[in-house]
Tab-separated table of C-alpha atoms in Angstrom:
chain	number	residue	atom	x	y	z
A	1	UNK	CA	0.000	0.000	0.000
A	2	UNK	CA	2.804	2.367	0.935
A	3	UNK	CA	4.577	1.664	-2.356
A	4	UNK	CA	1.395	2.283	-4.365
A	5	UNK	CA	0.721	5.493	-2.448
A	6	UNK	CA	4.266	6.659	-3.146
A	7	UNK	CA	3.885	5.936	-6.883
A	8	UNK	CA	0.534	7.760	-6.988
A	9	UNK	CA	2.047	10.766	-5.226
A	10	UNK	CA	4.968	10.777	-7.637
A	11	UNK	CA	2.658	10.634	-10.658
A	12	UNK	CA	0.503	13.446	-9.247
A	13	UNK	CA	3.603	15.524	-8.588
A	14	UNK	CA	4.824	14.943	-12.138
A	15	UNK	CA	1.424	15.935	-13.464
A	16	UNK	CA	1.503	19.151	-11.483
A	17	UNK	CA	4.945	19.970	-12.790
A	18	UNK	CA	3.782	19.324	-16.347
A	19	UNK	CA	0.785	21.599	-15.826
A	20	UNK	CA	2.988	24.317	-14.396
A	21	UNK	CA	5.242	24.100	-17.455
A	22	UNK	CA	2.386	24.727	-19.884
A	23	UNK	CA	2.445	28.113	-21.655
A	24	UNK	CA	0.412	30.577	-19.643
A	25	UNK	CA	-0.519	34.235	-19.432
A	26	UNK	CA	-0.703	36.476	-16.389
A	27	UNK	CA	-3.011	39.247	-15.299
A	28	UNK	CA	-1.728	41.304	-12.400
A	29	UNK	CA	-1.867	44.750	-10.857
A	30	UNK	CA	-3.603	46.462	-7.991
A	31	UNK	CA	-6.958	47.888	-6.996
A	32	UNK	CA	-6.735	50.907	-4.695
A	33	UNK	CA	-9.190	51.420	-1.821
A	34	UNK	CA	-10.438	47.833	-2.040
A	35	UNK	CA	-9.298	46.348	1.253
A	36	UNK	CA	-11.110	43.085	2.065
A	37	UNK	CA	-13.026	43.157	-1.232
A	38	UNK	CA	-13.288	39.935	-3.259
A	39	UNK	CA	-11.783	40.201	-6.744
A	40	UNK	CA	-12.888	37.563	-9.268
A	41	UNK	CA	-11.005	36.514	-12.386
A	42	UNK	CA	-13.506	35.215	-14.966
A	43	UNK	CA	-13.570	33.968	-18.541
A	44	UNK	CA	-16.233	35.232	-20.938
A	45	UNK	CA	-16.912	32.136	-23.024
A	46	UNK	CA	-19.482	31.262	-25.648
A	47	UNK	CA	-21.497	29.406	-23.015
A	48	UNK	CA	-21.386	32.224	-20.458
A	49	UNK	CA	-19.211	33.520	-17.631
A	50	UNK	CA	-16.903	31.053	-15.854
A	51	UNK	CA	-15.005	31.945	-12.673
A	52	UNK	CA	-11.342	30.907	-12.912
A	53	UNK	CA	-9.938	32.263	-9.641
A	54	UNK	CA	-10.544	34.822	-6.908
A	55	UNK	CA	-8.682	36.619	-4.147
A	56	UNK	CA	-9.538	38.710	-1.128
A	57	UNK	CA	-7.630	41.972	-1.542
A	58	UNK	CA	-5.428	43.307	1.252
A	59	UNK	CA	-4.705	46.958	2.023
A	60	UNK	CA	-2.270	47.165	-0.918
A	61	UNK	CA	-4.859	45.774	-3.343
A	62	UNK	CA	-2.295	43.694	-5.238
A	63	UNK	CA	-3.417	40.678	-7.252
A	64	UNK	CA	-1.951	38.147	-9.670
A	65	UNK	CA	-3.810	35.499	-11.677
A	66	UNK	CA	-2.719	33.170	-14.460
A	67	UNK	CA	-4.387	31.077	-17.119
A	68	UNK	CA	-3.492	28.671	-19.901
A	69	UNK	CA	-2.524	30.375	-23.149
A	70	UNK	CA	-5.578	30.492	-25.449
A	71	UNK	CA	-5.289	28.994	-28.938
A	72	UNK	CA	-6.966	32.113	-30.324
A	73	UNK	CA	-7.847	35.500	-28.784
A	74	UNK	CA	-10.119	34.979	-25.817
A	75	UNK	CA	-11.967	37.304	-23.449
A	76	UNK	CA	-11.720	37.659	-19.697
A	77	UNK	CA	-12.812	40.037	-16.997
A	78	UNK	CA	-12.024	41.155	-13.464
A	79	UNK	CA	-15.065	41.677	-11.256
A	80	UNK	CA	-15.744	43.267	-7.888
A	81	UNK	CA	-19.420	43.047	-7.030
A	82	UNK	CA	-21.243	44.212	-10.163
A	83	UNK	CA	-18.301	46.252	-11.476
A	84	UNK	CA	-16.389	44.683	-14.353
A	85	UNK	CA	-13.178	45.281	-16.314
A	86	UNK	CA	-13.180	43.457	-19.675
A	87	UNK	CA	-9.947	42.522	-21.442
A	88	UNK	CA	-8.617	40.147	-24.081
A	89	UNK	CA	-5.627	37.796	-24.167
A	90	UNK	CA	-4.141	36.170	-27.265
A	91	UNK	CA	-0.778	34.817	-26.144
A	92	UNK	CA	1.490	34.289	-23.131
A	93	UNK	CA	1.505	37.992	-22.370
A	94	UNK	CA	1.301	39.675	-18.994
A	95	UNK	CA	-1.695	41.984	-18.674
A	96	UNK	CA	-1.124	44.682	-16.070
A	97	UNK	CA	-4.150	46.537	-14.738
A	98	UNK	CA	-4.292	49.472	-12.341
A	99	UNK	CA	-7.687	50.402	-10.939
A	100	UNK	CA	-9.492	52.165	-8.112
A	101	UNK	CA	-12.440	50.527	-6.386
A	102	UNK	CA	-14.600	53.666	-6.592
A	103	UNK	CA	-14.265	53.848	-10.403
A	104	UNK	CA	-13.315	50.260	-11.054
A	105	UNK	CA	-15.246	49.742	-14.298
A	106	UNK	CA	-14.507	53.080	-15.973
A	107	UNK	CA	-11.294	54.684	-14.752
A	108	UNK	CA	-8.702	51.928	-15.018
A	109	UNK	CA	-5.445	51.559	-16.961
A	110	UNK	CA	-4.169	48.541	-18.906
A	111	UNK	CA	-0.502	48.794	-19.871
A	112	UNK	CA	0.800	48.396	-23.429
A	113	UNK	CA	-2.232	46.813	-25.120
A	114	UNK	CA	-3.920	48.429	-28.105
A	115	UNK	CA	-6.710	45.834	-28.111
A	116	UNK	CA	-7.533	46.433	-24.466
A	117	UNK	CA	-7.384	50.203	-24.831
A	118	UNK	CA	-9.926	49.919	-27.647
A	119	UNK	CA	-12.122	47.634	-25.537
A	120	UNK	CA	-12.054	50.239	-22.784
A	121	UNK	CA	-13.102	52.927	-25.277
A	122	UNK	CA	-16.006	50.743	-26.414
A	123	UNK	CA	-17.089	50.098	-22.822
A	124	UNK	CA	-17.152	53.827	-22.078
A	125	UNK	CA	-19.063	54.584	-25.288
A	126	UNK	CA	-21.661	51.929	-24.456
A	127	UNK	CA	-21.994	53.192	-20.876
A	128	UNK	CA	-22.644	56.706	-22.190
A	129	UNK	CA	-25.284	55.374	-24.603
A	130	UNK	CA	-26.970	53.400	-21.814
A	131	UNK	CA	-27.101	56.504	-19.620
A	132	UNK	CA	-28.720	58.541	-22.383
A	133	UNK	CA	-31.265	55.786	-23.045
A	134	UNK	CA	-32.125	55.608	-19.344
A	135	UNK	CA	-32.683	59.362	-19.265
A	136	UNK	CA	-34.851	59.139	-22.376
A	137	UNK	CA	-36.971	56.434	-20.763
A	138	UNK	CA	-37.683	58.746	-17.826
A	139	UNK	CA	-38.347	61.829	-19.971
A	140	UNK	CA	-42.132	61.451	-20.043
A	141	UNK	CA	-42.209	62.062	-23.802
A	142	UNK	CA	-44.822	60.281	-25.972
A	143	UNK	CA	-43.839	56.731	-26.853
A	144	UNK	CA	-43.509	57.586	-30.543
A	145	UNK	CA	-41.038	60.370	-29.801
A	146	UNK	CA	-39.100	58.126	-27.412
A	147	UNK	CA	-38.834	55.363	-30.004
A	148	UNK	CA	-37.675	57.754	-32.733
A	149	UNK	CA	-35.076	59.347	-30.467
A	150	UNK	CA	-33.867	55.956	-29.282
A	151	UNK	CA	-33.496	54.666	-32.815
A	152	UNK	CA	-31.502	57.750	-33.796
A	153	UNK	CA	-29.183	57.271	-30.808
A	154	UNK	CA	-28.622	53.602	-31.585
A	155	UNK	CA	-28.061	54.214	-35.306
A	156	UNK	CA	-25.533	56.957	-34.584
A	157	UNK	CA	-23.731	54.691	-32.121
A	158	UNK	CA	-23.603	51.829	-34.596
A	159	UNK	CA	-22.229	54.014	-37.376
A	160	UNK	CA	-19.482	55.298	-35.075
A	161	UNK	CA	-18.498	51.820	-33.932
A	162	UNK	CA	-18.586	50.435	-37.485
A	163	UNK	CA	-16.302	53.167	-38.767
A	164	UNK	CA	-13.833	53.429	-35.894
A	165	UNK	CA	-13.612	49.834	-34.669
A	166	UNK	CA	-15.210	47.072	-36.754
A	167	UNK	CA	-14.304	47.903	-40.338
A	168	UNK	CA	-10.982	49.495	-39.460
A	169	UNK	CA	-9.723	46.322	-37.776
A	170	UNK	CA	-11.966	43.308	-38.441
A	171	UNK	CA	-9.104	40.980	-37.502
A	172	UNK	CA	-8.673	42.571	-34.076
A	173	UNK	CA	-10.194	41.170	-30.858
A	174	UNK	CA	-11.745	44.554	-30.085
A	175	UNK	CA	-13.829	44.388	-33.277
A	176	UNK	CA	-15.240	41.040	-32.122
A	177	UNK	CA	-15.954	42.565	-28.710
A	178	UNK	CA	-17.816	45.446	-30.385
A	179	UNK	CA	-20.212	43.071	-32.139
A	180	UNK	CA	-21.579	41.716	-28.868
A	181	UNK	CA	-22.126	44.898	-26.881
A	182	UNK	CA	-25.552	45.189	-25.309
A	183	UNK	CA	-28.109	47.846	-24.493
A	184	UNK	CA	-30.804	47.061	-21.914
A	185	UNK	CA	-29.578	43.464	-21.992
A	186	UNK	CA	-30.029	43.112	-25.761
A	187	UNK	CA	-27.419	43.099	-28.495
A	188	UNK	CA	-26.915	46.464	-30.205
A	189	UNK	CA	-25.862	44.822	-33.475
A	190	UNK	CA	-28.412	42.331	-34.778
A	191	UNK	CA	-26.721	39.373	-36.508
A	192	UNK	CA	-29.957	37.654	-37.504
A	193	UNK	CA	-32.335	40.256	-38.914
A	194	UNK	CA	-30.430	43.424	-39.935
A	195	UNK	CA	-28.646	43.235	-43.300
A	196	UNK	CA	-26.233	46.067	-42.483
A	197	UNK	CA	-25.337	44.556	-39.129
A	198	UNK	CA	-24.795	41.163	-40.733
A	199	UNK	CA	-22.135	42.790	-42.937
A	200	UNK	CA	-20.248	43.734	-39.769
A	201	UNK	CA	-20.416	40.179	-38.457
A	202	UNK	CA	-19.347	38.858	-41.859
A	203	UNK	CA	-16.271	41.126	-41.981
A	204	UNK	CA	-15.071	39.933	-38.567
A	205	UNK	CA	-16.028	36.300	-39.256
A	206	UNK	CA	-14.004	36.284	-42.477
A	207	UNK	CA	-10.908	37.679	-40.760
A	208	UNK	CA	-11.159	35.328	-37.772
A	209	UNK	CA	-11.762	32.324	-40.008
A	210	UNK	CA	-8.633	33.114	-42.009
A	211	UNK	CA	-6.477	33.488	-38.888
A	212	UNK	CA	-8.066	30.915	-36.556
A	213	UNK	CA	-10.121	28.509	-38.707
A	214	UNK	CA	-10.447	25.897	-35.950
A	215	UNK	CA	-11.365	28.251	-33.109
A	216	UNK	CA	-14.825	27.876	-31.573
A	217	UNK	CA	-15.450	31.627	-31.811
A	218	UNK	CA	-14.632	31.604	-35.526
A	219	UNK	CA	-17.055	28.773	-36.239
A	220	UNK	CA	-19.760	30.293	-34.055
A	221	UNK	CA	-19.479	33.686	-35.760
A	222	UNK	CA	-19.510	32.088	-39.196
A	223	UNK	CA	-22.685	30.129	-38.340
A	224	UNK	CA	-24.377	33.319	-37.106
A	225	UNK	CA	-23.608	35.055	-40.403
A	226	UNK	CA	-24.997	32.157	-42.457
A	227	UNK	CA	-28.179	32.119	-40.373
A	228	UNK	CA	-28.558	35.891	-40.661
A	229	UNK	CA	-28.112	35.775	-44.438
A	230	UNK	CA	-30.819	33.110	-44.676
A	231	UNK	CA	-33.171	35.126	-42.495
A	232	UNK	CA	-32.790	38.291	-44.560
A	233	UNK	CA	-32.833	36.651	-47.963
A	234	UNK	CA	-35.685	38.127	-49.989
A	235	UNK	CA	-38.219	35.338	-50.567
A	236	UNK	CA	-39.791	34.785	-53.955
A	237	UNK	CA	-42.926	36.842	-54.347
A	238	UNK	CA	-46.040	34.757	-53.842
A	239	UNK	CA	-49.665	35.818	-53.840
A	240	UNK	CA	-50.848	36.254	-50.264
A	241	UNK	CA	-53.645	33.862	-49.434
A	242	UNK	CA	-55.600	34.353	-46.228
A	243	UNK	CA	-57.188	31.109	-45.015
A	244	UNK	CA	-60.905	31.458	-44.434
A	245	UNK	CA	-60.644	30.101	-40.894
A	246	UNK	CA	-58.476	33.070	-39.949
A	247	UNK	CA	-61.158	35.599	-40.874
A	248	UNK	CA	-63.634	36.158	-38.078
A	249	UNK	CA	-66.935	37.983	-38.040
A	250	UNK	CA	-65.343	40.205	-35.434
A	251	UNK	CA	-63.613	42.269	-38.173
A	252	UNK	CA	-60.103	41.199	-37.198
A	253	UNK	CA	-57.969	38.370	-38.495
A	254	UNK	CA	-57.285	35.876	-35.723
A	255	UNK	CA	-53.714	35.143	-34.668
A	256	UNK	CA	-53.482	31.722	-32.985
A	257	UNK	CA	-49.890	31.353	-31.761
A	258	UNK	CA	-48.166	29.560	-28.914
A	259	UNK	CA	-47.058	31.362	-25.738
A	260	UNK	CA	-43.964	30.522	-23.677
A	261	UNK	CA	-45.910	27.874	-21.712
A	262	UNK	CA	-46.906	26.034	-24.870
A	263	UNK	CA	-50.529	27.214	-24.901
A	264	UNK	CA	-52.205	28.435	-28.089
A	265	UNK	CA	-53.466	31.983	-27.515
A	266	UNK	CA	-56.135	33.308	-29.884
A	267	UNK	CA	-56.356	37.020	-30.500
A	268	UNK	CA	-60.111	36.711	-30.975
A	269	UNK	CA	-60.527	35.224	-27.482
A	270	UNK	CA	-59.835	38.685	-26.063
A	271	UNK	CA	-63.188	40.143	-27.075
A	272	UNK	CA	-64.414	42.487	-24.361
A	273	UNK	CA	-60.969	44.013	-23.825
A	274	UNK	CA	-59.100	46.804	-25.572
A	275	UNK	CA	-56.173	44.977	-27.171
A	276	UNK	CA	-52.840	46.373	-28.258
A	277	UNK	CA	-51.425	44.039	-30.926
A	278	UNK	CA	-47.677	44.566	-30.926
A	279	UNK	CA	-45.466	42.987	-33.600
A	280	UNK	CA	-41.886	43.141	-32.359
A	281	UNK	CA	-38.506	41.431	-32.155
A	282	UNK	CA	-36.701	41.184	-28.824
A	283	UNK	CA	-33.261	40.765	-30.432
A	284	UNK	CA	-33.191	44.457	-31.246
A	285	UNK	CA	-31.463	47.285	-29.416
A	286	UNK	CA	-34.711	49.269	-29.187
A	287	UNK	CA	-36.719	46.420	-27.642
A	288	UNK	CA	-35.834	47.182	-24.028
A	289	UNK	CA	-37.034	50.779	-24.094
A	290	UNK	CA	-40.075	49.775	-26.167
A	291	UNK	CA	-41.199	47.186	-23.630
A	292	UNK	CA	-40.449	49.549	-20.762
A	293	UNK	CA	-42.889	52.069	-22.257
A	294	UNK	CA	-45.500	49.354	-22.811
A	295	UNK	CA	-45.096	48.150	-19.226
A	296	UNK	CA	-45.942	51.619	-17.906
A	297	UNK	CA	-49.108	51.714	-20.003
A	298	UNK	CA	-50.051	48.168	-19.024
A	299	UNK	CA	-49.637	48.820	-15.310
A	300	UNK	CA	-51.749	51.948	-15.654
A	301	UNK	CA	-54.637	50.595	-17.731
A	302	UNK	CA	-54.750	46.786	-17.395
A	303	UNK	CA	-57.239	47.052	-14.537
A	304	UNK	CA	-59.496	49.100	-16.832
A	305	UNK	CA	-59.534	46.457	-19.552
A	306	UNK	CA	-56.314	46.852	-21.548
A	307	UNK	CA	-54.555	43.720	-22.797
A	308	UNK	CA	-51.369	43.472	-24.845
A	309	UNK	CA	-51.000	40.668	-27.389
A	310	UNK	CA	-47.313	40.801	-28.321
A	311	UNK	CA	-46.194	38.842	-31.378
A	312	UNK	CA	-42.457	38.102	-31.481
A	313	UNK	CA	-40.774	37.526	-34.835
A	314	UNK	CA	-37.505	36.441	-33.200
A	315	UNK	CA	-35.868	33.512	-34.956
A	316	UNK	CA	-34.233	32.205	-31.760
A	317	UNK	CA	-36.945	30.505	-29.683
A	318	UNK	CA	-34.787	30.168	-26.552
A	319	UNK	CA	-33.858	33.841	-26.655
A	320	UNK	CA	-37.523	34.793	-27.044
A	321	UNK	CA	-38.560	32.673	-24.061
A	322	UNK	CA	-35.827	34.162	-21.900
A	323	UNK	CA	-36.548	37.743	-22.941
A	324	UNK	CA	-40.327	37.491	-22.507
A	325	UNK	CA	-40.384	35.408	-19.332
A	326	UNK	CA	-41.083	38.317	-16.971
A	327	UNK	CA	-43.432	40.337	-19.169
A	328	UNK	CA	-46.952	40.606	-17.668
A	329	UNK	CA	-48.953	40.474	-20.908
A	330	UNK	CA	-49.595	37.789	-23.547
A	331	UNK	CA	-46.381	36.927	-25.396
A	332	UNK	CA	-46.522	34.665	-28.440
A	333	UNK	CA	-44.017	33.900	-31.178
A	334	UNK	CA	-44.406	33.267	-34.892
A	335	UNK	CA	-41.792	30.613	-35.832
A	336	UNK	CA	-41.799	31.950	-39.399
A	337	UNK	CA	-39.885	34.950	-38.078
A	338	UNK	CA	-39.428	37.726	-40.652
A	339	UNK	CA	-41.527	35.719	-43.142
A	340	UNK	CA	-44.549	35.700	-40.823
A	341	UNK	CA	-47.879	35.241	-42.598
A	342	UNK	CA	-49.608	37.254	-39.882
A	343	UNK	CA	-47.169	40.143	-40.232
A	344	UNK	CA	-47.864	40.158	-43.966
A	345	UNK	CA	-51.615	40.006	-43.419
A	346	UNK	CA	-51.483	42.976	-41.082
A	347	UNK	CA	-49.205	44.918	-43.428
A	348	UNK	CA	-46.239	45.048	-41.071
A	349	UNK	CA	-43.219	46.505	-42.852
A	350	UNK	CA	-41.101	47.557	-39.871
A	351	UNK	CA	-40.709	46.608	-36.235
A	352	UNK	CA	-42.153	47.363	-33.845
A	353	UNK	CA	-45.611	47.926	-35.396
A	354	UNK	CA	-48.750	48.095	-33.259
A	355	UNK	CA	-52.531	48.175	-33.651
A	356	UNK	CA	-55.434	48.804	-31.304
A	357	UNK	CA	-58.536	46.608	-31.243
A	358	UNK	CA	-61.687	47.814	-29.484
A	359	UNK	CA	-63.838	45.804	-27.084
A	360	UNK	CA	-65.946	44.473	-29.973
A	361	UNK	CA	-62.928	42.884	-31.666
A	362	UNK	CA	-62.830	45.561	-34.350
A	363	UNK	CA	-59.450	46.770	-35.581
A	364	UNK	CA	-59.606	50.483	-34.774
A	365	UNK	CA	-56.194	52.167	-34.925
A	366	UNK	CA	-52.853	51.513	-36.580
A	367	UNK	CA	-50.234	53.163	-34.374
A	368	UNK	CA	-48.120	55.623	-36.352
A	369	UNK	CA	-45.183	57.847	-35.500
A	370	UNK	CA	-47.475	60.742	-34.586
A	371	UNK	CA	-50.020	58.667	-32.652
A	372	UNK	CA	-50.379	59.453	-28.982
A	373	UNK	CA	-50.718	55.843	-27.881
A	374	UNK	CA	-51.930	56.568	-24.368
A	375	UNK	CA	-54.674	58.897	-25.585
A	376	UNK	CA	-55.758	56.351	-28.212
A	377	UNK	CA	-56.027	53.648	-25.524
A	378	UNK	CA	-58.016	55.916	-23.204
A	379	UNK	CA	-60.545	56.666	-25.962
A	380	UNK	CA	-61.238	52.964	-26.515
A	381	UNK	CA	-61.416	52.145	-22.817
């Protein structure tokens, strides 16, 4: 037994030595004014965030972590509480970070790394956009004005990021990072439904595939581009046929779609309520603010008879279920996505598009840019 134990210990020791000799990178530095705070070293992978290591900081705030050298550029982060510093590693480099606890996520320095300086710039730009969107959501302006202003902000942001980060360096890790930035928890660039955004993903995917053809991120990005191109491909024109069983005497065309619990929800079953039919897509930068505005109206008028029947045209069913899980109204999804028969029947040409149905199941109002939605709801109630 003793001999076997000795051999096992020797093998384990040899294994540890072999592991320690593997190529590795380091991330080190200090965080001022963070005594007794827990600092986490995490990897941002395709499947989510994985904690690699952690340390309780002393009065000097010094830290040092290491990780196996990635085969292709990979993304990591340091986290204290909810504050995060994002950075990338592509070799056996040493990443040195200096930060202060009070401004951990915004006022930090990373030495001698163009990629990480660019990532910091992108983080600050996104934080500024998020702040402006939050202020817009609290402005009290009509929903149409809010949506127009939000779309202008997002479009301006995207053009700036395309020009200064994505197309100028599609082979750089920071351009990949830019593609996956979020606003209100949703991706700013839409890889599945926006033709112009898909071009950005395609530029980065092509560069990554040339440099790292076997990397998981390369393959994942390539697959997203292919799916997006299929989604936005213009279908052959076909005459629109409306099945007779979809036309009700109630003067609206029924929409029988499945909700997140697997139940078929009929639009025509809502007779007796004022119904807001909302065609939307959650995988859109404007979706968060849009649903926030709808939530305010719903909380205010649901007790008086308002119902929202929200039709998602998202192509990713799991994403739709996750995004709609906490919404208080009826959420259904058309699996045909952008080729939805119901969207065509209702003449939907852009998202979001909404309609109001009165208590008698009669389609009454198509919501336009100049429509005061709240006033239109109050009239029907």
